[in-house]
mmCIF file of C-alpha atoms in Angstrom:
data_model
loop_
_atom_site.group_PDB
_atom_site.id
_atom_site.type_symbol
_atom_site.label_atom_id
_atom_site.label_comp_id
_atom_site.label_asym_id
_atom_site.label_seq_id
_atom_site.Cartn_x
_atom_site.Cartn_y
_atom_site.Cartn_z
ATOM 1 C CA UNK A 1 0.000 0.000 0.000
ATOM 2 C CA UNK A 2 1.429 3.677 -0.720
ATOM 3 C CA UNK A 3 -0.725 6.085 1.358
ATOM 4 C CA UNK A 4 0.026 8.817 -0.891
ATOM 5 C CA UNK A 5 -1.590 7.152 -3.879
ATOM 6 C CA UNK A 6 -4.667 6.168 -1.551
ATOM 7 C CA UNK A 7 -4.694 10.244 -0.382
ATOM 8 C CA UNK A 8 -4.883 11.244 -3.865
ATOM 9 C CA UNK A 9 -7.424 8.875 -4.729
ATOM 10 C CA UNK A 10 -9.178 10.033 -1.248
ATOM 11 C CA UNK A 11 -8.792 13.682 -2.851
ATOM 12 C CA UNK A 12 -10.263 13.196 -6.513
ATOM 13 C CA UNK A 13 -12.775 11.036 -6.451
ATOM 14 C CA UNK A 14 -15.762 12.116 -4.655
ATOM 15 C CA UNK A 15 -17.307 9.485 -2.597
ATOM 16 C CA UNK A 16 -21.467 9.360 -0.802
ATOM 17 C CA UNK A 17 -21.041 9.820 3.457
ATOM 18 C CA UNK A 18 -23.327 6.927 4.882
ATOM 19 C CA UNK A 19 -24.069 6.342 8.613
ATOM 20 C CA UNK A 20 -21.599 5.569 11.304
ATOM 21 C CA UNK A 21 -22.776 3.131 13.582
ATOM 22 C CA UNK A 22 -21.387 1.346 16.989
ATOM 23 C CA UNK A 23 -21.342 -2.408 16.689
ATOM 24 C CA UNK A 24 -21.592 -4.786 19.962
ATOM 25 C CA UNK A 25 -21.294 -8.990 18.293
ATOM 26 C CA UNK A 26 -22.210 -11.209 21.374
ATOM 27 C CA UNK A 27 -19.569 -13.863 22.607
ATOM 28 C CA UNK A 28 -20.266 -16.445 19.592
ATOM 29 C CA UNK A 29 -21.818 -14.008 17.074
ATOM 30 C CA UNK A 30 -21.077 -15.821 14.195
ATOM 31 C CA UNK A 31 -22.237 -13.873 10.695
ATOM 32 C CA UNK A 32 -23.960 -16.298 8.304
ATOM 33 C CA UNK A 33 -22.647 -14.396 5.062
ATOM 34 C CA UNK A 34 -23.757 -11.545 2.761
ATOM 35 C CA UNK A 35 -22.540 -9.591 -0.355
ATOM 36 C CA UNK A 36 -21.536 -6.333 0.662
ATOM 37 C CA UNK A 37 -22.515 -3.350 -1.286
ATOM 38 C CA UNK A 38 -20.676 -0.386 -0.207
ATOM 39 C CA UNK A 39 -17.847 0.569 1.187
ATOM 40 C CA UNK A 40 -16.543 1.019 4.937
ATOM 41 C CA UNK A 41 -13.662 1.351 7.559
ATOM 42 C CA UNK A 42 -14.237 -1.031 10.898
ATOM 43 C CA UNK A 43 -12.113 0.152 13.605
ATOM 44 C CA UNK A 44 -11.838 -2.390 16.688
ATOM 45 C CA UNK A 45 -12.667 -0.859 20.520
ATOM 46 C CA UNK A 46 -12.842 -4.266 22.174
ATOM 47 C CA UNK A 47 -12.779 -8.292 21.883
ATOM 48 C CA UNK A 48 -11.318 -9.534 19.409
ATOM 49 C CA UNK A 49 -12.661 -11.746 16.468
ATOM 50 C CA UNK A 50 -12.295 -12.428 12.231
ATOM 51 C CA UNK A 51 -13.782 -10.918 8.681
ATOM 52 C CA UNK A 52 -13.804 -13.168 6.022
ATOM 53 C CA UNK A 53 -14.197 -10.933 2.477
ATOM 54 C CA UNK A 54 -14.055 -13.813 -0.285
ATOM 55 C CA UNK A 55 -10.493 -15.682 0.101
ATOM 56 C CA UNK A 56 -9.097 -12.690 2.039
ATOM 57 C CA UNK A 57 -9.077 -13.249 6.027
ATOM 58 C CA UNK A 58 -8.478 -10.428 8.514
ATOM 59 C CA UNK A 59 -7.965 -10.204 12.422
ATOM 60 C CA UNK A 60 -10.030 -8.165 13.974
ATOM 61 C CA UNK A 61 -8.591 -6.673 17.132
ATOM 62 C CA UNK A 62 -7.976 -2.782 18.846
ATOM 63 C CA UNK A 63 -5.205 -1.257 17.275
ATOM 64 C CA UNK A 64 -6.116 -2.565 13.522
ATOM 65 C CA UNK A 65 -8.409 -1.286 10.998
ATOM 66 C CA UNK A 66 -9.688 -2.953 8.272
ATOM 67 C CA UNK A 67 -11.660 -1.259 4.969
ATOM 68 C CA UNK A 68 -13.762 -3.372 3.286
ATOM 69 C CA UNK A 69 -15.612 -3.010 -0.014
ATOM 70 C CA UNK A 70 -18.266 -3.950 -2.227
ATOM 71 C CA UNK A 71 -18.906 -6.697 -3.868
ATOM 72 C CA UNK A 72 -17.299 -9.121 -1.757
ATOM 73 C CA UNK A 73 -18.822 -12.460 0.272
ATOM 74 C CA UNK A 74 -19.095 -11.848 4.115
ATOM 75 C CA UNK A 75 -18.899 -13.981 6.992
ATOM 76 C CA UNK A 76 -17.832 -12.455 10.563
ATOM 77 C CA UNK A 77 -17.360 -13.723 13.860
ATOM 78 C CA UNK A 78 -16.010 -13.804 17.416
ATOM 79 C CA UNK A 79 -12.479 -15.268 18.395
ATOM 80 C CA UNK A 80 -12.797 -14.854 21.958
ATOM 81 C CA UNK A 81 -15.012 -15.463 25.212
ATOM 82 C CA UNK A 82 -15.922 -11.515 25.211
ATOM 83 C CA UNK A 83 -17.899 -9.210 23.074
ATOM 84 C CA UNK A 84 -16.892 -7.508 19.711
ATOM 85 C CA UNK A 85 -17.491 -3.490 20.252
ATOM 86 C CA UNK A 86 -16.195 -1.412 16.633
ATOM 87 C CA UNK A 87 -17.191 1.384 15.063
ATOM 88 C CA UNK A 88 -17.834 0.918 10.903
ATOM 89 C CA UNK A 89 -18.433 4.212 9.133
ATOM 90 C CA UNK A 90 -19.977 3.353 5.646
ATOM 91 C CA UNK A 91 -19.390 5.148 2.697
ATOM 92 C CA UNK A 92 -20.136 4.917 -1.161
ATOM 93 C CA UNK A 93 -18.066 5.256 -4.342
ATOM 94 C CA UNK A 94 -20.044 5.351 -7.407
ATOM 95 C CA UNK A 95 -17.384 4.998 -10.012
ATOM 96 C CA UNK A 96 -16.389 1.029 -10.695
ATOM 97 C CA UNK A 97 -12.081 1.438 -9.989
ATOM 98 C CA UNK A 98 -9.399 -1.117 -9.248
ATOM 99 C CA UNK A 99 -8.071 1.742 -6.540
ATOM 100 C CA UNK A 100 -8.025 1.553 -3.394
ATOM 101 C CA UNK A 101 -11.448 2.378 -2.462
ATOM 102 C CA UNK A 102 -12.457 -0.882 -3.821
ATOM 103 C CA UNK A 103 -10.153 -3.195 -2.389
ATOM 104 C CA UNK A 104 -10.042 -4.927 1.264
ATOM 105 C CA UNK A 105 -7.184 -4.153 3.193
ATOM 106 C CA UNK A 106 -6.131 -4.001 6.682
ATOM 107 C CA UNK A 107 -3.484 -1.435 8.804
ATOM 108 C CA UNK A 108 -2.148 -1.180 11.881
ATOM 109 C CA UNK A 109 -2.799 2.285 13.879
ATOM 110 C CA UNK A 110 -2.136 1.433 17.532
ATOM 111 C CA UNK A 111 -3.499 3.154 20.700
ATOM 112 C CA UNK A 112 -5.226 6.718 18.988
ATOM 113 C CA UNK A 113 -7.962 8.161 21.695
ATOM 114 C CA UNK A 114 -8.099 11.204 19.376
ATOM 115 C CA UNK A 115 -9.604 9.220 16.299
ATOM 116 C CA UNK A 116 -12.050 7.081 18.396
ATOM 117 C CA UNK A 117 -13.530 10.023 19.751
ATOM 118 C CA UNK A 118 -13.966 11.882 16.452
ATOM 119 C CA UNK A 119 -15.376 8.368 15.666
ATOM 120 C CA UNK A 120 -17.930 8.627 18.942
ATOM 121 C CA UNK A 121 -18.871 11.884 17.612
ATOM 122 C CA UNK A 122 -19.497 10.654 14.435
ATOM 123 C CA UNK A 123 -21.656 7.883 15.184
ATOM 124 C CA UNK A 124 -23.811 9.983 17.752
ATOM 125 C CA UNK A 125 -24.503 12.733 14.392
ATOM 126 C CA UNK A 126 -25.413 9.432 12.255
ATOM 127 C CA UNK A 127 -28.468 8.920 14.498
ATOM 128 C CA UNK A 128 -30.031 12.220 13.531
ATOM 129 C CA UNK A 129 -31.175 13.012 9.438
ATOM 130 C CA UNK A 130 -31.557 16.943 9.481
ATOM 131 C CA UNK A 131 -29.393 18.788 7.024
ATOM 132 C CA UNK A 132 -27.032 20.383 10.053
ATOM 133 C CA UNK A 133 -26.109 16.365 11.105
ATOM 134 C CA UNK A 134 -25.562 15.606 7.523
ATOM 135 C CA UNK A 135 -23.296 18.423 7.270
ATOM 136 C CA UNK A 136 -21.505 18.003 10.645
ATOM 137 C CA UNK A 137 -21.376 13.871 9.778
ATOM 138 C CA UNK A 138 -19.654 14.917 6.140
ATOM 139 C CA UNK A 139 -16.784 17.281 8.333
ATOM 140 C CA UNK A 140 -16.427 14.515 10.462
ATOM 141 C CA UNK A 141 -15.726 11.754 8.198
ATOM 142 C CA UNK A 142 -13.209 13.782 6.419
ATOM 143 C CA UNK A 143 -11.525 14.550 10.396
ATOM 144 C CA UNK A 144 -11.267 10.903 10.386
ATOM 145 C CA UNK A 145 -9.961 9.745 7.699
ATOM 146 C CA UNK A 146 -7.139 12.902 7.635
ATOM 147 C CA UNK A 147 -5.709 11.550 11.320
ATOM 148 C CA UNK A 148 -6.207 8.330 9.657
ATOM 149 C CA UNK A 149 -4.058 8.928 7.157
ATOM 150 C CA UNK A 150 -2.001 10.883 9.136
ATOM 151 C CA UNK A 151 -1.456 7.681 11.150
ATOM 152 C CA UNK A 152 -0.645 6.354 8.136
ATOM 153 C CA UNK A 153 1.833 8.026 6.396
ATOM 154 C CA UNK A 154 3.833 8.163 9.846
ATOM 155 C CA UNK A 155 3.998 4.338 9.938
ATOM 156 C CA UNK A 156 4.795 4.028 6.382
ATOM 157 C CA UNK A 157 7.359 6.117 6.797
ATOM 158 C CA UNK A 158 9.179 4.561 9.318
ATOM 159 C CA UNK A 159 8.571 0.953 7.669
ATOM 160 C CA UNK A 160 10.403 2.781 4.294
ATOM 161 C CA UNK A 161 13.309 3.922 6.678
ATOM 162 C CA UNK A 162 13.767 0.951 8.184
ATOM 163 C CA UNK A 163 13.955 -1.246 4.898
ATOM 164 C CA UNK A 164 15.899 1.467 3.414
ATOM 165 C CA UNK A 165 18.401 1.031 6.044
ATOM 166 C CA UNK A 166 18.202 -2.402 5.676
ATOM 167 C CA UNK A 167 18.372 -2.412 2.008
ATOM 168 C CA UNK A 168 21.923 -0.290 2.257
ATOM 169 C CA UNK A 169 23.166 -3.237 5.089
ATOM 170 C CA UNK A 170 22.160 -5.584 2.231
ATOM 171 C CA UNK A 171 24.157 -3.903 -0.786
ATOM 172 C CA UNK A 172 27.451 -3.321 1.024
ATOM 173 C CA UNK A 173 27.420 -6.659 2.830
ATOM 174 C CA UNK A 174 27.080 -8.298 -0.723
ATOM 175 C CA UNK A 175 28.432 -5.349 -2.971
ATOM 176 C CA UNK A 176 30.461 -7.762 -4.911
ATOM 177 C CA UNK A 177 27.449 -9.792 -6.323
ATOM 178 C CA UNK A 178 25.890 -8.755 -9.568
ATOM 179 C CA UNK A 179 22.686 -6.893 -8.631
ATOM 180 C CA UNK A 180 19.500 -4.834 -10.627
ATOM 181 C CA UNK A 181 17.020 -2.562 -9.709
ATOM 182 C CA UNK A 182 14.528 -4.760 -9.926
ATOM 183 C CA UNK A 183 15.943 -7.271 -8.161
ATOM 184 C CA UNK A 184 16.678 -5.255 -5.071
ATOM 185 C CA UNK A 185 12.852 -3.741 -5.583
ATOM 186 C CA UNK A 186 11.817 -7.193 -5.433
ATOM 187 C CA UNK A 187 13.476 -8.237 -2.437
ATOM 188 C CA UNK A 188 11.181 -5.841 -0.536
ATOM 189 C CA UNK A 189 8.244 -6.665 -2.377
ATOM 190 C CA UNK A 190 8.255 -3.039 -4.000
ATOM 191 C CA UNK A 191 8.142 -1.676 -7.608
ATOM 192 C CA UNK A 192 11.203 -0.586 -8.881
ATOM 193 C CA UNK A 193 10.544 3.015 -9.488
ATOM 194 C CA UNK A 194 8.903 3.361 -6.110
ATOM 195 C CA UNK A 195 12.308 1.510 -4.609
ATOM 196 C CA UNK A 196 14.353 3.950 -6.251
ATOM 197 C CA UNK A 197 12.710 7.258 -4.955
ATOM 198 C CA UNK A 198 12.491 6.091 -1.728
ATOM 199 C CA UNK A 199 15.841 4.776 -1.676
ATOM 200 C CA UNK A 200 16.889 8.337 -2.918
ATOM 201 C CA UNK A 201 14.757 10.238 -0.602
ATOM 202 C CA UNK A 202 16.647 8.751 2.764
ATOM 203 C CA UNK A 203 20.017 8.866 1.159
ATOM 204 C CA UNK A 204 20.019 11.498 -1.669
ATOM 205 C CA UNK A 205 21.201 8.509 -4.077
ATOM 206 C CA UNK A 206 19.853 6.209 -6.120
ATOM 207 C CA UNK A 207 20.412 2.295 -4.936
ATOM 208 C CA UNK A 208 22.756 1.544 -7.961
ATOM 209 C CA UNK A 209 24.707 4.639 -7.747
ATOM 210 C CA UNK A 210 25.009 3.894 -4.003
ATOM 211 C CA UNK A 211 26.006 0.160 -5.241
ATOM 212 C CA UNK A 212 28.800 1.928 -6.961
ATOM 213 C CA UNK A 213 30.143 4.477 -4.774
ATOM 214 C CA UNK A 214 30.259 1.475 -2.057
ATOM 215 C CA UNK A 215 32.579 -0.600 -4.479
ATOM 216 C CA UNK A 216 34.669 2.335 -5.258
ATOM 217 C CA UNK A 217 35.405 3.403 -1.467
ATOM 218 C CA UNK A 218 35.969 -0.497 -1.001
ATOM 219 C CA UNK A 219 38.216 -0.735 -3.993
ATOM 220 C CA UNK A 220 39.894 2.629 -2.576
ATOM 221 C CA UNK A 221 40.738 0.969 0.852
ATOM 222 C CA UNK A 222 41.701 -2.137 -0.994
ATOM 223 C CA UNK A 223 44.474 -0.676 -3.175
ATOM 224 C CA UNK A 224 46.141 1.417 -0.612
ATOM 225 C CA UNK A 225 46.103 -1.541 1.778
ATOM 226 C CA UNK A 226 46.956 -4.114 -0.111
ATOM 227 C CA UNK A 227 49.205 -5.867 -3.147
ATOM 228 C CA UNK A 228 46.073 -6.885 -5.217
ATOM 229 C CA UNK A 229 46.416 -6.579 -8.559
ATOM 230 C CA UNK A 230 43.804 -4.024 -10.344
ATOM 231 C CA UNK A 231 42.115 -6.887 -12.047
ATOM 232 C CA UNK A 232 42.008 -8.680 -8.545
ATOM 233 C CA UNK A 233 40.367 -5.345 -6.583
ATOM 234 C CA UNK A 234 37.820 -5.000 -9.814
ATOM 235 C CA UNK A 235 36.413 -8.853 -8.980
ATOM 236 C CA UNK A 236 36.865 -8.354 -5.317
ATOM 237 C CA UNK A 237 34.049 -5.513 -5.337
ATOM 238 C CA UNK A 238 32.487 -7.104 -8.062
ATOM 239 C CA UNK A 239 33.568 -6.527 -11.688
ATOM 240 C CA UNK A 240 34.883 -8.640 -14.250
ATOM 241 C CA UNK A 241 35.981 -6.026 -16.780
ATOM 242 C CA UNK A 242 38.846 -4.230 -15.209
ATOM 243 C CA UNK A 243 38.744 -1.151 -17.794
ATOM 244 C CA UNK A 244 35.492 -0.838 -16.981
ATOM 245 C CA UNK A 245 36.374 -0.832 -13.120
ATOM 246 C CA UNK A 246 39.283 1.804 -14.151
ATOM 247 C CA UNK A 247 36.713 4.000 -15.663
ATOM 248 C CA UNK A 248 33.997 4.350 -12.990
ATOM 249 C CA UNK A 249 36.940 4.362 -10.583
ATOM 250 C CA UNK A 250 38.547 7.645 -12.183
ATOM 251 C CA UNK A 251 34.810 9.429 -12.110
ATOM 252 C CA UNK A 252 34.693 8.984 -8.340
ATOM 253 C CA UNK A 253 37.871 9.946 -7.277
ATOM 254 C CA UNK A 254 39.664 11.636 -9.457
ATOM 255 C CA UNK A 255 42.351 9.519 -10.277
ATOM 256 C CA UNK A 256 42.780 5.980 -11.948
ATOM 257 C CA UNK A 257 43.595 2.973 -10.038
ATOM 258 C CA UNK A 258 47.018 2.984 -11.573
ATOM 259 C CA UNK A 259 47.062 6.749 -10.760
ATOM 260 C CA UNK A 260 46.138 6.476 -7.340
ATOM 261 C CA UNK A 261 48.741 3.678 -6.121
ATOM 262 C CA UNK A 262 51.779 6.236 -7.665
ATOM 263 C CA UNK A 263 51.158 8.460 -5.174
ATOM 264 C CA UNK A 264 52.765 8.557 -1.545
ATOM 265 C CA UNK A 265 51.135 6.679 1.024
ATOM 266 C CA UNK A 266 49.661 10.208 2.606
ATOM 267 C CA UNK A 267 48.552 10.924 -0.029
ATOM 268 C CA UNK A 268 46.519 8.168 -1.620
ATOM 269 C CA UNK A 269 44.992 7.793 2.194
#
């Protein structure tokens, strides 16, 4: 999921504010199964229990939210020996899209007292059908899915930093293998153009450029510290054409390899 492609979507496509409502599912509620219709956002207060939507099974618990849309088989239940309390605040999409509004999903928000009492707010305006209640209900909605969001983007963004910074453990530890965008894209389960940018964003280089510059300061170290041929250093950090090496090696520093080990030790260091 990229939350800033489900903001924009959020943004440009107008979507039909339906009731909020306050669930309470009995220990051993069990939901026999229906074809949903529209839209919605369930957001856990207590118990704990499961939504089926077609092959795709979510755990339902505080701290997770799950959107559901339509078009998809139902079935519901409890997991535990206590009641399942949630708030689900419906809403319609007219246009048929493969977005986001139309798919099931799940996140995870943690502990946020702010959103669940927008939420109570919500729900309590839902009961009423004058104009005002419409309006405030509309205000609302949008209030909850912006800290939603907000919630969000904050998470994402600390999931990107951490596989970014696992990513650049990943390239040095094995700079000398042969590696692509895409592969490296794929080993995080991303796109590669997505990969890229956010690899650039956290450290103001692209993931093969930063693949290079590694194998450059490595091949740096290795021929001021050891006897290694050129050829050698170009395999050691991982290439197998040593003029090539020579090249991309002059770019970054300056100097050639050849260049670089003619010069005093203080220097080359």
């Amino acid at each position: 999921m990229n939350i800033n492609e489900i903001m924009e979507e959020y943004t440009a496509e107008p979507i039909m504010i339906l009731p909020t409502y306050y669930r309470r599912h009995p220990v051993g509620y069990v939901e026999p199964g229906y074809l949903t219709t529209v839209s919605a956002f369930l957001f856990p207060v207590k118990g704990e229990g499961y939504f089926k939507l077609d092959n795709q099974s979510f755990r339902f618990r505080p701290g997770m939210v799950i959107h559901g849309c339509p078009g998809k088989w139902l079935t519901s239940g409890n997991l535990t020996d206590k009641p399942l309390e949630f708030y689900i605040m419906y809403y319609r999409h007219e246009k048929d899209s493969d977005g986001y509004m139309h798919r099931a999903y799940e996140m995870e928000i943690g502990s946020c007292p702010s959103l669940f009492a927008t939420l109570k707010m919500l729900a309590d305006v839902s009961k009423h059908l004058d104009t005002f209640s419409k309006f405030q209900a509309k205000t609302l909605v949008y209030t909850v899915l912006s800290e939603l969001f907000g919630i969000m983007k904050s998470s994402q963004n600390n999931e990107i930093q951490s596989i970014v910074e696992e990513a650049r453990g990943y390239i040095e530890f094995h700079h000398m293998r042969q590696h692509t965008l895409c592969d490296l894209a794929g080993r995080y389960g991303m796109c590669p153009k997505y990969f890229s940018e956010v690899f650039k964003k956290y450290t103001g280089i692209s993931p093969i450029d930063y693949l290079i510059a590694y194998r450059m300061k490595e091949a740096h170290r290795l021929l001021t510290s050891t006897c290694a041929t050129v050829k050698e250093i170009a395999e050691m950090v991982g290439y197998t054409d040593a003029y090539y090496f020579s090249r991309l090696f002059k770019k970054q520093f300056g100097l050639a390899p050849t260049q670089l080990r003619a010069l005093p030790i203080e220097q080359a260091n």
